[in-house]
Amino acid sequence: MNQVNLKRLAQELNLSIATVSRALQDSYEVSSQTKERVKALAAELNYEPNAYASSLRRNISKTIGVVVPEVNNHFFSLVINGIEEVAHQSGYHVLIYLTHDDYEREVAITQYLTGGRVDGLLMSVASESQKFAHLQKLYVSKPAIVFFDRVCEAIATANVTTNDYESGYLATRHLIEAGCRHIAYLLVSGNLSIGRIRMQGYQAALRDHGLPYDDTLVVSDDGDDERNTARIMDLLRRRPEVDGIFASVEHLAISSYHACHALGRAIPAEVKIIGFSNLGVAALLAPALTTITQPAYEMGKAAAQILLCAIEKKRAISPGQSLVLKSELFARRSTAS
Amino acid sequence: MNQVNLKRLAQELNLSIATVSRALQDSYEVSSQTKERVKALAAELNYEPNAYASSLRRNISKTIGVVVPEVNNHFFSLVINGIEEVAHQSGYHVLIYLTHDDYEREVAITQYLTGGRVDGLLMSVASESQKFAHLQKLYVSKPAIVFFDRVCEAIATANVTTNDYESGYLATRHLIEAGCRHIAYLLVSGNLSIGRIRMQGYQAALRDHGLPYDDTLVVSDDGDDERNTARIMDLLRRRPEVDGIFASVEHLAISSYHACHALGRAIPAEVKIIGFSNLGVAALLAPALTTITQPAYEMGKAAAQILLCAIEKKRAISPGQSLVLKSELFARRSTAS
DNA sequence: TTGTACGCGTTATCAC
DNA sequence: GTGATAACGCGTACAA
């Protein structure tokens, strides 16, 4: 391995470590002549500073952590893309942690992130997490956190979200205007803020249009696609009057398709479906899926910008910096009248 | 912030730093009594070791790097899932870097990865990369590298790939058996090994079935979905006899759908389409897409296992550890006769 | 302009 | 069992 470090460079050049270090940082107090010499040798030997020594010394790691439930998910992978874009521009590295919506796993992750491994954190909380003690602990030791999409309301930091209430309302109204009268709501798992808020929009739209809210038409995610499909089939069999489905998260919309196909219910003739989704091929589905699409990439960029700005300026992040971006409704065949 | 570190713990307990350190590592040469005391206080103060100090001292970071072209891609996100699963089990952290198939970016990334930030690296090379000097430099300073899918043949390490030649052959034969006689091949960008190998399978299948290979039926990726669709439309207009399309990568299959829709060519009646793809909703497309599906999750797990095993045992990785997994062909409506 | 010396927080090697 | 102490590689006050 024979690591090339400052000492090695200094020896070969007959200079002190300090001078070499300064030269490589373009310090103004080094003659341009020695700077050249140093840089030449550094390039020749392919010198790269040891990130750990540097981080330890400066108490800065130029690394941010991203904690998300899944990466194999259109929404989150787009967010990560946005985050990486901004991070890369600013010279930051990105550590990824997946919770798989598991509370224990989230606790473990937040625990070792208190070790100063990252300068800041972007996070979408696991849907199972109802207890926030671990997040509060983390927040105390490392206040540079920005939540996105699945926020933790108990912590006074910036959140980047979308207009979920409004989207829930519009999606439901869209179904009603397409003629639906018995609309099922597919709830994302746990006590998740986004699930609740979208559902409030759903309830408000029903009320405003004189339709009753019926909690037996609400199916909640159980974490497994097969079982979700079975639950939806169950609902459709038990309640044949259901003529509309509002999936508050992408995979539930997909499960709804499978359920309808399995039962031979025609979409959109018998059942109309709308879902939150960042699926790129939504328009190519049979039938094309009507979606509420969140600006995932932009959310990632925005959240990363807030975080990096705070880190660089060493300023605390305040709830006042929160951002609410707009989702967009793309009407397609799955809700055609 | 008031970081809690070993010194702080030692002071409060009237112990030496060394003892505290040993106690926290469950060293056998510490009385169980003091161990208890130390651990209790550590828990109370929410002590977490500083990862950078530890890494610096031990020359081990418990971190692996993953370099991929994109994360917003079903194949790579599944691979990352597999990697993260294995890494997490072994207590490793995962740094993600995206090249966006850009050579410059890959060079920059490999450059700072020589800085000892990671203990090992999993990599799928950027499609634009025709020069391997940067990878060889990296390999010299850090031999723990495993390539997956998009390998760099110039480097003598383990590769985890799929049976691309065979898959290319089978996909083409599948189209021929479905009645196709003029089969276009959509090539993934650059001089990528996988593109070439899959294409060799394509050519062999044509030959074995008495069909001529015609390089004007080969369209190569140009990095932008819109332009790819335009190129495919162009081909279909110029060569109306084309009755089959073999997309060597997912997004080209999607572009083929768009192209056919735009031109009003019926799939599969007029044009049959098969593509490499990990799209979860392939079966829900209009029409359902016939796919060659790589075991992406397993590839990620396998590659990570090879890497971590080598790291833990401090053994070099040899080409002999390479793995070739099998892809699977799922015949669906898009290639029905 | 350059060199000396210390400390970042840990771990490991000595002593006692 | 426990305590000093010396590294790991780097950055920076302070000297020269």
mmCIF file of N, CA and C in Angstrom, chain B residues 194-254:
data_model
loop_
_atom_site.group_PDB
_atom_site.id
_atom_site.type_symbol
_atom_site.label_atom_id
_atom_site.label_comp_id
_atom_site.label_asym_id
_atom_site.label_seq_id
_atom_site.Cartn_x
_atom_site.Cartn_y
_atom_site.Cartn_z
ATOM 1 N N ILE B 194 -20.920 -4.821 -21.488
ATOM 2 C CA ILE B 194 -22.210 -5.514 -21.534
ATOM 3 C C ILE B 194 -22.919 -5.309 -22.864
ATOM 4 N N GLY B 195 -22.831 -4.098 -23.420
ATOM 5 C CA GLY B 195 -23.462 -3.829 -24.700
ATOM 6 C C GLY B 195 -22.873 -4.708 -25.781
ATOM 7 N N ARG B 196 -21.572 -4.795 -25.796
ATOM 8 C CA ARG B 196 -20.882 -5.594 -26.809
ATOM 9 C C ARG B 196 -21.235 -7.071 -26.681
ATOM 10 N N ILE B 197 -21.187 -7.561 -25.458
ATOM 11 C CA ILE B 197 -21.403 -8.999 -25.257
ATOM 12 C C ILE B 197 -22.836 -9.400 -25.592
ATOM 13 N N ARG B 198 -23.780 -8.580 -25.139
ATOM 14 C CA ARG B 198 -25.173 -8.892 -25.470
ATOM 15 C C ARG B 198 -25.355 -8.877 -26.987
ATOM 16 N N MET B 199 -24.665 -7.954 -27.623
ATOM 17 C CA MET B 199 -24.791 -7.842 -29.072
ATOM 18 C C MET B 199 -24.178 -9.049 -29.777
ATOM 19 N N GLN B 200 -23.131 -9.589 -29.219
ATOM 20 C CA GLN B 200 -22.549 -10.792 -29.816
ATOM 21 C C GLN B 200 -23.551 -11.942 -29.775
ATOM 22 N N GLY B 201 -24.303 -12.027 -28.674
ATOM 23 C CA GLY B 201 -25.343 -13.046 -28.581
ATOM 24 C C GLY B 201 -26.407 -12.829 -29.648
ATOM 25 N N TYR B 202 -26.744 -11.567 -29.823
ATOM 26 C CA TYR B 202 -27.724 -11.185 -30.852
ATOM 27 C C TYR B 202 -27.246 -11.618 -32.227
ATOM 28 N N GLN B 203 -25.984 -11.299 -32.516
ATOM 29 C CA GLN B 203 -25.446 -11.634 -33.833
ATOM 30 C C GLN B 203 -25.385 -13.143 -34.048
ATOM 31 N N ALA B 204 -24.993 -13.860 -33.003
ATOM 32 C CA ALA B 204 -24.887 -15.317 -33.127
ATOM 33 C C ALA B 204 -26.260 -15.933 -33.397
ATOM 34 N N ALA B 205 -27.264 -15.421 -32.704
ATOM 35 C CA ALA B 205 -28.613 -15.968 -32.894
ATOM 36 C C ALA B 205 -29.091 -15.714 -34.317
ATOM 37 N N LEU B 206 -28.838 -14.518 -34.821
ATOM 38 C CA LEU B 206 -29.219 -14.220 -36.206
ATOM 39 C C LEU B 206 -28.556 -15.225 -37.142
ATOM 40 N N ARG B 207 -27.259 -15.376 -36.969
ATOM 41 C CA ARG B 207 -26.482 -16.262 -37.835
ATOM 42 C C ARG B 207 -27.032 -17.688 -37.787
ATOM 43 N N ASP B 208 -27.225 -18.167 -36.566
ATOM 44 C CA ASP B 208 -27.694 -19.546 -36.410
ATOM 45 C C ASP B 208 -29.061 -19.779 -37.042
ATOM 46 N N HIS B 209 -29.800 -18.705 -37.251
ATOM 47 C CA HIS B 209 -31.128 -18.870 -37.832
ATOM 48 C C HIS B 209 -31.178 -18.343 -39.259
ATOM 49 N N GLY B 210 -30.016 -18.192 -39.835
ATOM 50 C CA GLY B 210 -29.952 -17.822 -41.247
ATOM 51 C C GLY B 210 -30.393 -16.406 -41.556
ATOM 52 N N LEU B 211 -30.338 -15.531 -40.549
ATOM 53 C CA LEU B 211 -30.703 -14.128 -40.799
ATOM 54 C C LEU B 211 -29.426 -13.289 -40.894
ATOM 55 N N PRO B 212 -29.428 -12.310 -41.779
ATOM 56 C CA PRO B 212 -28.225 -11.489 -41.939
ATOM 57 C C PRO B 212 -28.104 -10.467 -40.809
ATOM 58 N N TYR B 213 -26.858 -10.150 -40.453
ATOM 59 C CA TYR B 213 -26.647 -9.066 -39.504
ATOM 60 C C TYR B 213 -26.503 -7.781 -40.295
ATOM 61 N N ASP B 214 -27.261 -6.793 -39.912
ATOM 62 C CA ASP B 214 -27.287 -5.536 -40.665
ATOM 63 C C ASP B 214 -27.017 -4.394 -39.697
ATOM 64 N N ASP B 215 -25.848 -3.777 -39.807
ATOM 65 C CA ASP B 215 -25.516 -2.793 -38.771
ATOM 66 C C ASP B 215 -26.298 -1.496 -38.909
ATOM 67 N N THR B 216 -27.055 -1.353 -39.968
ATOM 68 C CA THR B 216 -27.907 -0.156 -40.036
ATOM 69 C C THR B 216 -29.167 -0.361 -39.186
ATOM 70 N N LEU B 217 -29.322 -1.565 -38.654
ATOM 71 C CA LEU B 217 -30.456 -1.811 -37.746
ATOM 72 C C LEU B 217 -30.032 -1.658 -36.286
ATOM 73 N N VAL B 218 -28.810 -1.170 -36.087
ATOM 74 C CA VAL B 218 -28.328 -0.960 -34.724
ATOM 75 C C VAL B 218 -28.430 0.524 -34.385
ATOM 76 N N VAL B 219 -29.145 0.816 -33.303
ATOM 77 C CA VAL B 219 -29.267 2.206 -32.861
ATOM 78 C C VAL B 219 -28.563 2.313 -31.519
ATOM 79 N N SER B 220 -27.709 3.316 -31.388
ATOM 80 C CA SER B 220 -27.035 3.401 -30.097
ATOM 81 C C SER B 220 -27.586 4.538 -29.262
ATOM 82 N N ASP B 221 -27.609 4.296 -27.990
ATOM 83 C CA ASP B 221 -28.091 5.217 -26.962
ATOM 84 C C ASP B 221 -27.371 6.551 -27.095
ATOM 85 N N ASP B 222 -28.113 7.626 -26.933
ATOM 86 C CA ASP B 222 -27.377 8.890 -26.947
ATOM 87 C C ASP B 222 -27.532 9.640 -25.641
ATOM 88 N N GLY B 223 -28.020 8.952 -24.629
ATOM 89 C CA GLY B 223 -27.996 9.542 -23.280
ATOM 90 C C GLY B 223 -29.225 10.348 -22.908
ATOM 91 N N ASP B 224 -30.109 10.574 -23.878
ATOM 92 C CA ASP B 224 -31.299 11.369 -23.583
ATOM 93 C C ASP B 224 -32.528 10.625 -24.104
ATOM 94 N N ASP B 225 -33.515 10.452 -23.233
ATOM 95 C CA ASP B 225 -34.666 9.640 -23.596
ATOM 96 C C ASP B 225 -35.427 10.182 -24.805
ATOM 97 N N GLU B 226 -35.613 11.485 -24.836
ATOM 98 C CA GLU B 226 -36.354 12.086 -25.951
ATOM 99 C C GLU B 226 -35.643 11.825 -27.274
ATOM 100 N N ARG B 227 -34.352 12.072 -27.259
ATOM 101 C CA ARG B 227 -33.600 11.882 -28.496
ATOM 102 C C ARG B 227 -33.551 10.409 -28.881
ATOM 103 N N ASN B 228 -33.496 9.528 -27.891
ATOM 104 C CA ASN B 228 -33.520 8.103 -28.207
ATOM 105 C C ASN B 228 -34.827 7.726 -28.894
ATOM 106 N N THR B 229 -35.932 8.249 -28.358
ATOM 107 C CA THR B 229 -37.219 7.965 -28.975
ATOM 108 C C THR B 229 -37.223 8.455 -30.429
ATOM 109 N N ALA B 230 -36.689 9.632 -30.636
ATOM 110 C CA ALA B 230 -36.630 10.192 -31.986
ATOM 111 C C ALA B 230 -35.794 9.295 -32.906
ATOM 112 N N ARG B 231 -34.684 8.804 -32.393
ATOM 113 C CA ARG B 231 -33.828 7.935 -33.205
ATOM 114 C C ARG B 231 -34.548 6.650 -33.597
ATOM 115 N N ILE B 232 -35.289 6.110 -32.635
ATOM 116 C CA ILE B 232 -35.993 4.860 -32.920
ATOM 117 C C ILE B 232 -37.115 5.093 -33.928
ATOM 118 N N MET B 233 -37.819 6.227 -33.760
ATOM 119 C CA MET B 233 -38.874 6.570 -34.726
ATOM 120 C C MET B 233 -38.268 6.697 -36.117
ATOM 121 N N ASP B 234 -37.127 7.328 -36.148
ATOM 122 C CA ASP B 234 -36.402 7.499 -37.397
ATOM 123 C C ASP B 234 -36.141 6.158 -38.070
ATOM 124 N N LEU B 235 -35.627 5.232 -37.266
ATOM 125 C CA LEU B 235 -35.326 3.901 -37.793
ATOM 126 C C LEU B 235 -36.588 3.233 -38.322
ATOM 127 N N LEU B 236 -37.650 3.316 -37.536
ATOM 128 C CA LEU B 236 -38.883 2.629 -37.927
ATOM 129 C C LEU B 236 -39.466 3.226 -39.204
ATOM 130 N N ARG B 237 -39.255 4.502 -39.402
ATOM 131 C CA ARG B 237 -39.752 5.132 -40.624
ATOM 132 C C ARG B 237 -38.882 4.756 -41.824
ATOM 133 N N ARG B 238 -37.581 4.807 -41.605
ATOM 134 C CA ARG B 238 -36.634 4.506 -42.681
ATOM 135 C C ARG B 238 -36.711 3.048 -43.100
ATOM 136 N N ARG B 239 -36.895 2.199 -42.107
ATOM 137 C CA ARG B 239 -36.886 0.763 -42.391
ATOM 138 C C ARG B 239 -38.201 0.137 -41.951
ATOM 139 N N PRO B 240 -39.256 0.341 -42.703
ATOM 140 C CA PRO B 240 -40.587 -0.132 -42.282
ATOM 141 C C PRO B 240 -40.661 -1.645 -42.122
ATOM 142 N N GLU B 241 -39.668 -2.353 -42.645
ATOM 143 C CA GLU B 241 -39.724 -3.814 -42.528
ATOM 144 C C GLU B 241 -39.341 -4.305 -41.131
ATOM 145 N N VAL B 242 -38.821 -3.391 -40.287
ATOM 146 C CA VAL B 242 -38.434 -3.813 -38.931
ATOM 147 C C VAL B 242 -39.645 -4.349 -38.176
ATOM 148 N N ASP B 243 -39.553 -5.588 -37.718
ATOM 149 C CA ASP B 243 -40.683 -6.212 -37.026
ATOM 150 C C ASP B 243 -40.314 -6.695 -35.625
ATOM 151 N N GLY B 244 -39.101 -6.367 -35.199
ATOM 152 C CA GLY B 244 -38.691 -6.747 -33.849
ATOM 153 C C GLY B 244 -37.653 -5.793 -33.307
ATOM 154 N N ILE B 245 -37.717 -5.532 -32.021
ATOM 155 C CA ILE B 245 -36.729 -4.651 -31.388
ATOM 156 C C ILE B 245 -36.187 -5.334 -30.149
ATOM 157 N N PHE B 246 -34.890 -5.351 -30.042
ATOM 158 C CA PHE B 246 -34.233 -5.899 -28.863
ATOM 159 C C PHE B 246 -33.495 -4.746 -28.181
ATOM 160 N N ALA B 247 -34.007 -4.345 -27.037
ATOM 161 C CA ALA B 247 -33.400 -3.224 -26.299
ATOM 162 C C ALA B 247 -32.449 -3.803 -25.256
ATOM 163 N N SER B 248 -31.188 -3.433 -25.355
ATOM 164 C CA SER B 248 -30.212 -4.039 -24.451
ATOM 165 C C SER B 248 -30.204 -3.366 -23.087
ATOM 166 N N VAL B 249 -31.096 -2.416 -22.894
ATOM 167 C CA VAL B 249 -31.181 -1.754 -21.603
ATOM 168 C C VAL B 249 -32.573 -1.148 -21.440
ATOM 169 N N GLU B 250 -33.051 -1.102 -20.230
ATOM 170 C CA GLU B 250 -34.454 -0.785 -19.958
ATOM 171 C C GLU B 250 -34.984 0.483 -20.614
ATOM 172 N N HIS B 251 -34.276 1.584 -20.441
ATOM 173 C CA HIS B 251 -34.859 2.842 -20.916
ATOM 174 C C HIS B 251 -35.005 2.861 -22.426
ATOM 175 N N LEU B 252 -34.240 2.020 -23.118
ATOM 176 C CA LEU B 252 -34.410 1.948 -24.569
ATOM 177 C C LEU B 252 -35.665 1.167 -24.946
ATOM 178 N N ALA B 253 -36.049 0.230 -24.090
ATOM 179 C CA ALA B 253 -37.313 -0.479 -24.327
ATOM 180 C C ALA B 253 -38.475 0.495 -24.157
ATOM 181 N N ILE B 254 -38.373 1.320 -23.124
ATOM 182 C CA ILE B 254 -39.427 2.320 -22.887
ATOM 183 C C ILE B 254 -39.506 3.290 -24.062
#
